[in-house]
Short mmCIF file of C-alpha atoms in Angstrom, two decimals:
data_model
loop_
_atom_site.label_atom_id
_atom_site.label_comp_id
_atom_site.label_asym_id
_atom_site.label_seq_id
_atom_site.Cartn_x
_atom_site.Cartn_y
_atom_site.Cartn_z
CA MET K 1 14.47 -18.97 11.94
CA ALA K 2 11.06 -17.51 11.09
CA THR K 3 11.08 -14.34 9.03
CA THR K 4 8.44 -11.66 8.63
CA VAL K 5 6.90 -11.51 5.16
CA GLN K 6 6.51 -7.98 3.89
CA THR K 7 3.81 -7.44 1.26
CA PRO K 8 4.36 -4.53 -1.17
CA LEU K 9 1.51 -2.54 0.38
CA ARG K 10 2.77 -3.14 3.89
CA THR K 11 6.30 -2.15 2.83
CA ILE K 12 4.94 1.08 1.34
CA ILE K 13 3.12 1.87 4.55
CA SER K 14 6.23 1.10 6.59
CA ARG K 15 8.17 3.64 4.51
CA LEU K 16 5.47 6.30 4.62
CA LEU K 17 4.39 6.23 8.23
CA ASN K 18 7.83 7.04 9.61
CA HIS K 19 9.49 10.32 8.59
CA LYS K 20 13.25 10.13 8.73
CA ILE K 21 14.87 12.39 11.31
CA ASP K 22 17.42 14.56 9.55
CA HIS K 23 20.80 14.53 11.26
CA SER K 24 22.57 16.44 8.49
CA TYR K 25 21.46 19.88 9.61
CA HIS K 26 23.71 22.49 11.15
CA PRO K 27 25.50 20.96 14.18
CA HIS K 28 24.29 23.76 16.43
CA PHE K 29 20.67 23.55 15.30
CA GLU K 30 19.56 21.89 18.55
CA ASP K 31 21.28 24.60 20.61
CA LEU K 32 19.81 27.41 18.51
CA VAL K 33 16.28 26.18 17.85
CA VAL K 34 15.23 22.93 19.51
CA LYS K 35 16.56 23.56 23.03
CA PRO K 36 15.07 27.08 23.37
CA PHE K 37 11.64 25.75 22.46
CA THR K 38 12.09 22.79 24.80
CA ASN K 39 13.17 25.13 27.59
CA ILE K 40 10.03 27.27 27.27
CA LEU K 41 7.79 24.22 27.59
CA PRO K 42 7.65 24.48 31.43
CA LEU K 43 6.85 28.18 31.00
CA LEU K 44 4.00 27.36 28.63
CA THR K 45 2.76 24.74 31.09
CA GLY K 46 2.77 27.42 33.79
CA PHE K 47 0.74 29.74 31.59
CA THR K 48 -1.68 26.89 30.98
CA LEU K 49 -2.14 26.54 34.74
CA LEU K 50 -2.81 30.28 34.89
CA ALA K 51 -5.48 29.75 32.24
CA GLY K 52 -7.09 27.24 34.60
CA VAL K 53 -6.94 29.81 37.41
CA LEU K 54 -8.62 32.31 35.08
CA LEU K 55 -11.44 29.85 34.50
CA LEU K 56 -11.83 29.36 38.25
CA ILE K 57 -11.99 33.13 38.81
CA HIS K 58 -14.62 33.46 36.09
CA ILE K 59 -16.82 30.87 37.78
CA SER K 60 -16.38 32.00 41.39
CA ILE K 61 -16.22 35.81 41.13
CA PRO K 62 -19.14 37.35 39.17
CA GLN K 63 -17.58 40.83 39.31
CA ALA K 64 -14.67 39.59 37.18
CA GLU K 65 -16.86 38.24 34.37
CA PRO K 66 -16.61 41.35 32.14
CA TYR K 67 -12.84 40.82 32.02
CA THR K 68 -12.53 37.03 32.10
CA SER K 69 -15.32 36.37 29.59
CA LYS K 70 -13.17 37.81 26.79
CA PHE K 71 -10.77 34.89 27.26
CA LEU K 72 -13.33 32.15 27.85
CA LEU K 73 -16.28 33.03 25.61
CA LEU K 74 -16.81 34.30 22.08
CA SER K 75 -17.00 38.09 22.03
CA HIS K 76 -18.99 40.66 20.06
CA ARG K 77 -22.37 38.92 19.85
CA GLN K 78 -25.10 40.97 18.17
CA PRO K 79 -28.29 40.68 20.29
CA SER K 80 -30.60 41.51 17.38
CA THR K 81 -29.40 38.68 15.12
CA GLY K 82 -27.58 36.28 17.43
CA LEU K 83 -24.58 36.42 15.09
CA TYR K 84 -21.01 37.41 15.96
CA SER K 85 -18.82 40.15 14.54
CA ILE K 86 -15.06 40.60 14.58
CA GLY K 87 -13.46 42.50 17.44
CA ASN K 88 -10.41 42.95 19.64
CA GLY K 89 -11.80 40.45 22.13
CA ASP K 90 -11.02 37.69 19.63
CA VAL K 91 -7.31 38.10 20.41
CA CYS K 92 -7.96 37.22 24.08
CA PHE K 93 -10.00 34.16 23.08
CA VAL K 94 -7.32 32.86 20.69
CA LEU K 95 -4.55 33.44 23.27
CA PHE K 96 -6.49 31.46 25.88
CA GLU K 97 -7.11 28.65 23.39
CA VAL K 98 -3.43 28.43 22.42
CA LEU K 99 -2.44 27.99 26.07
CA THR K 100 -5.28 25.54 26.62
CA LEU K 101 -4.29 23.45 23.60
CA VAL K 102 -0.64 23.37 24.69
CA GLY K 103 -1.72 22.12 28.11
CA LEU K 104 -4.21 19.62 26.70
CA ARG K 105 -1.61 18.27 24.29
CA GLU K 106 0.98 17.69 27.01
CA GLY K 107 -1.59 16.28 29.42
CA CYS K 108 -3.18 13.91 26.90
CA MET K 109 0.17 12.69 25.62
CA LYS K 110 1.65 12.09 29.08
CA TYR K 111 -1.29 10.81 31.10
CA LEU K 112 -3.64 9.28 28.51
CA LEU K 113 -2.02 8.31 25.21
CA ALA K 114 1.39 7.14 26.43
CA PRO K 115 -0.08 4.84 29.13
CA PHE K 116 -2.57 3.51 26.57
CA ALA K 117 0.25 2.72 24.12
CA ARG K 118 2.23 0.87 26.79
CA ALA K 119 -0.88 -1.04 27.85
CA MET K 120 -1.35 -2.14 24.22
CA GLY K 121 2.16 -3.60 24.14
CA VAL K 122 4.20 -0.72 22.64
CA SER K 123 7.52 -1.03 24.47
CA LYS K 124 9.95 1.26 22.63
CA GLU K 125 9.91 4.79 24.01
CA ARG K 126 10.34 6.29 20.53
CA LYS K 127 7.20 4.54 19.36
CA VAL K 128 5.31 5.60 22.48
CA VAL K 129 6.19 9.24 21.80
CA ARG K 130 5.24 8.95 18.11
CA PHE K 131 1.95 7.29 19.02
CA SER K 132 1.19 10.02 21.56
CA GLU K 133 1.93 12.78 19.04
CA GLN K 134 -0.28 11.26 16.37
CA GLY K 135 -2.95 10.33 18.90
CA TRP K 136 -3.24 13.97 19.94
CA VAL K 137 -3.71 15.09 16.32
CA LEU K 138 -6.34 12.39 15.84
CA MET K 139 -8.19 13.44 19.01
CA TYR K 140 -8.19 17.12 18.07
CA TYR K 141 -9.43 16.70 14.51
CA SER K 142 -11.99 14.06 15.44
CA LEU K 143 -13.57 16.65 17.76
CA ILE K 144 -13.11 19.84 15.73
CA TRP K 145 -14.34 18.32 12.45
CA THR K 146 -17.83 17.95 13.96
CA LYS K 147 -17.87 21.75 14.39
CA SER K 148 -17.10 22.46 10.73
CA SER K 149 -19.29 23.23 7.72
CA HIS K 150 -18.93 22.95 3.95
CA PHE K 151 -20.49 24.31 0.80
CA SER K 152 -21.35 22.67 -2.50
CA ASP K 153 -22.05 25.81 -4.56
CA MET K 154 -18.81 27.72 -5.06
CA ASP K 155 -20.66 30.95 -5.90
CA GLN K 156 -22.07 30.98 -2.37
CA LEU K 157 -18.55 31.53 -1.09
CA TRP K 158 -18.52 35.06 -2.46
CA ILE K 159 -22.13 36.28 -2.59
CA ASP K 160 -23.12 39.09 -0.18
CA TRP K 161 -19.56 40.04 0.70
CA PRO K 162 -18.62 41.42 3.20
CA GLN K 163 -20.21 39.05 5.67
CA ARG K 164 -19.63 41.20 8.75
CA ASP K 165 -21.37 38.84 11.19
CA VAL K 166 -21.03 35.06 11.28
CA ASP K 167 -22.65 32.19 13.12
CA GLY K 168 -21.16 31.43 16.52
CA LEU K 169 -20.23 27.89 15.48
CA ILE K 170 -18.28 29.17 12.45
CA LYS K 171 -16.49 31.76 14.56
CA PHE K 172 -15.57 29.18 17.20
CA TYR K 173 -14.33 26.78 14.51
CA ILE K 174 -12.10 29.32 12.76
CA LEU K 175 -10.64 30.83 15.94
CA THR K 176 -9.97 27.37 17.39
CA GLN K 177 -8.21 26.33 14.19
CA LEU K 178 -6.13 29.51 14.34
CA ALA K 179 -5.14 28.68 17.93
CA TYR K 180 -4.34 25.10 16.96
CA TRP K 181 -1.98 26.05 14.14
CA ILE K 182 -0.19 28.57 16.36
CA GLN K 183 0.21 25.73 18.86
CA GLN K 184 1.57 23.54 16.02
CA VAL K 185 4.35 26.06 15.35
CA ILE K 186 5.45 25.50 18.94
CA SER K 187 5.01 21.72 18.76
CA VAL K 188 7.01 21.22 15.55
CA ASN K 189 10.01 22.83 17.26
CA ILE K 190 9.67 20.73 20.42
CA GLU K 191 9.34 17.38 18.65
CA ALA K 192 12.27 15.60 17.01
CA ARG K 193 13.16 17.34 13.78
CA ARG K 194 11.89 15.39 10.78
CA LYS K 195 13.08 15.47 7.19
CA ASP K 196 10.15 17.65 6.11
CA TYR K 197 10.68 20.10 8.98
CA TRP K 198 10.95 23.19 6.79
CA LEU K 199 7.97 22.14 4.68
CA ASN K 200 5.94 21.94 7.87
CA VAL K 201 7.17 25.33 9.09
CA VAL K 202 6.26 27.03 5.80
CA HIS K 203 2.91 25.20 5.74
CA HIS K 204 2.04 26.27 9.28
CA PHE K 205 2.86 29.95 8.75
CA ILE K 206 0.97 30.13 5.45
CA THR K 207 -2.02 28.40 7.04
CA ILE K 208 -2.03 30.90 9.92
CA THR K 209 -1.75 33.80 7.45
CA LEU K 210 -4.65 32.51 5.33
CA ILE K 211 -6.89 32.00 8.36
CA LEU K 212 -6.18 35.54 9.53
CA LEU K 213 -6.78 37.07 6.09
CA CYS K 214 -10.05 35.19 5.59
CA TYR K 215 -11.26 36.15 9.05
CA VAL K 216 -10.22 39.80 9.16
CA TYR K 217 -11.37 40.57 5.59
CA HIS K 218 -14.68 38.69 6.04
CA HIS K 219 -14.09 35.71 3.75
CA THR K 220 -14.95 33.21 6.48
CA ARG K 221 -16.95 30.94 4.17
CA VAL K 222 -14.04 30.09 1.88
CA GLY K 223 -11.72 29.89 4.90
CA SER K 224 -13.89 27.32 6.65
CA LEU K 225 -14.32 25.35 3.41
CA ILE K 226 -10.55 25.01 2.93
CA LEU K 227 -10.05 24.00 6.56
CA VAL K 228 -12.71 21.30 6.24
CA MET K 229 -11.03 19.85 3.14
CA MET K 230 -7.75 19.66 5.05
CA ASP K 231 -9.29 18.13 8.16
CA ALA K 232 -10.22 14.80 6.55
CA ILE K 233 -6.56 13.92 5.95
CA GLU K 234 -5.59 15.16 9.41
CA ILE K 235 -7.90 12.47 10.83
CA LEU K 236 -6.97 9.54 8.58
CA PHE K 237 -3.18 9.83 8.57
CA PRO K 238 -2.60 9.95 12.35
CA PHE K 239 -5.23 7.21 12.72
CA ALA K 240 -3.23 4.99 10.34
CA LYS K 241 0.00 5.75 12.21
CA CYS K 242 -1.58 4.94 15.58
CA LEU K 243 -2.88 1.63 14.21
CA ARG K 244 0.58 0.76 12.93
CA TYR K 245 2.27 1.59 16.24
CA LEU K 246 -0.26 -0.64 18.01
CA GLY K 247 0.40 -3.51 15.59
CA PHE K 248 -2.95 -3.56 13.74
CA THR K 249 -1.25 -3.86 10.34
CA THR K 250 -4.24 -5.14 8.33
CA LEU K 251 -6.53 -2.37 9.54
CA CYS K 252 -3.68 0.07 8.95
CA ASP K 253 -3.54 -1.12 5.31
CA VAL K 254 -7.24 -0.36 4.89
CA VAL K 255 -7.04 3.08 6.49
CA PHE K 256 -3.98 3.92 4.40
CA CYS K 257 -5.84 3.12 1.18
CA ILE K 258 -8.71 5.37 2.29
CA PHE K 259 -6.16 8.04 3.18
CA PHE K 260 -4.52 7.81 -0.27
CA ILE K 261 -7.83 8.25 -2.11
CA THR K 262 -9.04 10.99 0.23
CA TRP K 263 -5.76 12.88 -0.21
CA ILE K 264 -6.19 12.99 -3.99
CA ILE K 265 -9.84 14.05 -3.85
CA SER K 266 -9.57 16.65 -1.09
CA ARG K 267 -6.13 18.14 -1.70
CA HIS K 268 -5.75 17.92 -5.46
CA VAL K 269 -9.32 18.01 -6.79
CA LEU K 270 -11.60 19.94 -4.43
CA TYR K 271 -8.77 22.20 -3.34
CA LEU K 272 -7.90 23.14 -6.94
CA MET K 273 -11.61 23.71 -7.62
CA THR K 274 -11.53 26.27 -4.81
CA CYS K 275 -8.42 27.89 -6.28
CA TRP K 276 -10.20 28.08 -9.63
CA SER K 277 -13.17 29.73 -7.92
CA VAL K 278 -10.85 32.39 -6.48
CA TYR K 279 -9.39 32.95 -9.94
CA SER K 280 -12.59 32.81 -12.00
CA HIS K 281 -15.67 33.39 -9.83
CA VAL K 282 -14.48 36.23 -7.61
CA PRO K 283 -14.00 38.80 -10.44
CA ARG K 284 -17.50 37.98 -11.68
CA ILE K 285 -19.24 38.22 -8.30
CA ILE K 286 -17.25 40.77 -6.26
CA GLU K 287 -16.31 44.04 -7.89
CA PRO K 288 -13.37 46.03 -6.48
CA SER K 289 -15.06 48.09 -3.77
CA CYS K 290 -15.06 49.05 -0.10
CA PHE K 291 -17.62 48.97 2.70
CA MET K 292 -17.65 50.42 6.19
CA GLY K 293 -19.83 50.18 9.27
CA SER K 294 -21.44 47.31 11.14
CA ALA K 295 -23.69 44.71 9.55
CA ASN K 296 -26.78 46.70 10.56
CA ASP K 297 -25.35 49.99 9.30
CA LEU K 298 -23.24 49.06 6.29
CA HIS K 299 -22.24 51.82 3.87
CA GLY K 300 -21.06 51.07 0.35
CA PRO K 301 -19.94 50.16 -2.16
CA LEU K 302 -17.25 52.81 -2.02
CA PRO K 303 -14.25 53.26 -4.34
CA VAL K 304 -11.00 51.59 -3.33
CA PRO K 305 -8.53 54.21 -2.00
CA ASP K 306 -5.17 54.65 -3.65
CA ASP K 307 -3.20 54.39 -0.41
CA TRP K 308 -2.40 51.31 1.69
CA TRP K 309 -4.25 52.36 4.84
CA HIS K 310 -7.42 50.53 3.81
CA LEU K 311 -5.46 47.26 4.12
CA ILE K 312 -4.43 48.07 7.71
CA GLU K 313 -7.71 49.46 9.04
CA PRO K 314 -9.63 46.13 9.27
CA TRP K 315 -6.97 44.89 11.72
CA LEU K 316 -7.41 47.95 13.95
CA HIS K 317 -11.08 48.88 13.54
CA PRO K 318 -13.40 45.91 12.91
CA LYS K 319 -16.24 48.24 11.86
CA GLY K 320 -13.99 50.44 9.77
CA ILE K 321 -13.45 50.32 6.04
CA VAL K 322 -12.84 46.91 4.45
CA CYS K 323 -11.96 46.62 0.78
CA HIS K 324 -11.73 43.97 -1.88
CA SER K 325 -9.39 44.52 -4.79
CA ASP K 326 -7.82 42.44 -7.49
CA ASN K 327 -4.48 42.63 -5.69
CA PHE K 328 -6.05 41.08 -2.60
CA ARG K 329 -7.55 38.28 -4.70
CA VAL K 330 -4.19 37.56 -6.32
CA SER K 331 -2.49 37.50 -2.91
CA ILE K 332 -4.98 34.95 -1.55
CA LEU K 333 -4.60 32.84 -4.68
CA ALA K 334 -0.80 32.96 -4.40
CA TYR K 335 -0.90 31.69 -0.81
CA LEU K 336 -3.28 28.90 -1.80
CA LEU K 337 -1.06 27.83 -4.71
CA VAL K 338 2.04 27.78 -2.51
CA LEU K 339 0.17 25.40 -0.20
CA GLN K 340 -0.73 23.29 -3.22
CA VAL K 341 2.96 23.08 -4.18
CA LEU K 342 3.81 21.86 -0.67
CA MET K 343 1.05 19.25 -0.85
CA MET K 344 2.28 18.11 -4.27
CA ILE K 345 5.77 17.64 -2.82
CA TRP K 346 4.37 15.48 -0.03
CA PHE K 347 2.24 13.54 -2.50
CA GLY K 348 5.31 13.08 -4.69
CA PHE K 349 7.07 11.40 -1.76
CA ILE K 350 4.12 9.05 -1.40
CA CYS K 351 3.96 8.15 -5.10
CA LYS K 352 7.74 7.79 -5.44
CA VAL K 353 7.93 5.22 -2.66
CA ALA K 354 4.79 3.41 -3.80
CA ILE K 355 5.89 3.08 -7.44
CA GLY K 356 9.43 2.05 -6.52
CA VAL K 357 8.34 -0.71 -4.18
CA LEU K 358 5.63 -2.03 -6.52
CA ARG K 359 8.21 -2.29 -9.33
CA GLY K 360 10.55 -4.20 -7.04
CA SER K 361 13.38 -1.68 -7.33
CA ALA K 362 15.53 -0.57 -4.42
CA ALA K 363 14.25 2.34 -2.43
CA ASP K 364 17.71 3.83 -1.76
CA ASP K 365 17.04 6.90 -3.89
CA VAL K 366 14.11 7.94 -1.70
CA ARG K 367 15.52 7.08 1.71
CA SER K 368 16.34 10.73 2.34
CA ASP K 369 12.67 11.57 2.01
CA VAL K 370 11.02 9.00 4.24
CA GLU K 371 12.18 6.70 7.00
CA SER K 372 11.96 2.96 6.69
CA ASP K 373 10.78 0.57 9.32
CA GLU K 374 14.17 -1.06 9.75
CA GLU K 375 14.56 0.05 13.36
CA ASP K 376 11.33 -1.70 14.31
CA SER K 377 11.78 -5.03 12.48
CA GLU K 378 14.81 -6.61 14.08
CA SER K 379 16.24 -9.76 12.54
CA VAL K 380 18.69 -11.64 14.76
CA ALA K 381 21.58 -13.26 12.91
CA ASN K 382 23.19 -16.17 14.78
CA GLY K 383 21.88 -14.77 18.07
CA SER K 384 24.21 -11.77 17.96
CA GLY K 385 21.59 -9.05 17.83
CA TRP K 386 22.33 -7.81 14.32
CA GLN K 387 19.63 -5.92 12.42
CA GLN K 388 18.97 -6.89 8.81
CA SER K 389 18.68 -3.95 6.43
CA GLN K 390 15.45 -3.93 4.43
CA LEU K 391 16.98 -1.84 1.68
CA GLN K 392 20.07 -3.96 1.04
CA PRO K 393 19.44 -7.68 1.68
CA GLY K 394 22.65 -9.29 2.84
CA ARG K 395 23.99 -6.23 4.66
CA CYS K 396 23.65 -5.99 8.44
CA VAL K 397 24.50 -3.23 10.87
CA ASP K 398 24.81 -3.29 14.61
CA SER K 399 23.84 -0.57 17.05
CA ASN K 400 27.34 0.96 16.85
CA GLY K 401 27.22 1.42 13.10
CA ALA K 402 29.56 -1.49 12.28
CA ALA K 403 28.60 -3.19 9.01
CA GLN K 404 29.04 -6.83 8.07
CA MET K 405 28.16 -8.80 4.97
CA VAL K 406 26.08 -11.93 5.29
CA ASP K 407 25.40 -14.69 2.83
CA GLY K 408 21.77 -14.28 1.78
CA GLY K 409 21.07 -12.46 5.03
CA LYS K 410 21.65 -15.69 7.01
CA ASN K 411 25.30 -16.74 7.45
CA LYS K 412 27.90 -14.32 8.76
CA ILE K 413 30.99 -14.00 6.51
CA HIS K 414 32.98 -10.96 7.57
CA CYS K 415 32.59 -7.61 9.27
CA LYS K 416 34.01 -4.20 8.51
CA GLU K 417 33.68 -0.63 9.75
CA GLU K 418 31.99 1.93 7.50
#
């Protein structure tokens, strides 16, 4: 019988591109967490339809534009400069985008990506779902990355703070990213729970917090820079997974290599350079001080108050007092470093699997971290439908969990229950 030859690189990719679903969690986890989120999905879909009705009202009823435009268009444009400031209307815009993204995700997965996967020969429903999930991420980041910007001079991230008004493209990019990550908090609880579920939850909430802090306290330049560095990986990894699900293994190998190099450069070199800039450049460029007023009528620098109200006021009054202090800088740096720890954990999973396979050792000690491709590479023994384990040659399991030993993975000897 013909057997599939697994190269070391292809074996690595097989391990990495499938996260193992953790079944060892609390037995009532699905009842407490997964099912409630799944049950609200029809409600979210209904709200998405209401968002479509809102768009229709905006187009057909001119008298409603002052109210509907807050949800559909960027608010607080300054006629004299063409730039945009922060305001309460941003909440309406982000809310509308969250509902729109939820609807787009479900629609694209169900009516575009899933049919495409089946047309390309993907037959297993699990693979179709995984392809659809990764295809949505690829579609989103392929579009949003063209709306981003980046900076080469780190000092420019901090000069002329506070930047009260920003370009419309930057504002759209940051608010859309905020809406996307809020949508991801919903999505990660609807999808099958993966081994790195809690890492993803912590990552998503820290990302949302950082976007809000950078936006509300007028550090949009560093916020957009960090998002851009993250976006490159968010394009390459789902692209590699989609290629693998479709069976383009050679092209998947190439994209994975690009992904590996890009991960190191963007998330462990450029990212740490940005963290160093927060630590080293900010004290040199921005002195602890406060400002108040609009961009055209800015008063300051003023001394930093002793109370905590100056930290709350930017959230309530966009033209009110906004302060920069060393405590704020340390808080931002702490959030960034926590994200770096999470990324190092993920990169450790990648390196652990890669080194183990290249050395020819068994990958049993990392099976709890990543899922192998054993479910998708079936090896029939004597026509009985047994699956050969990739981790332990000579051991086969059937769909009911019964284990049997085979001679060299070929001839059946005996079977036992485990």
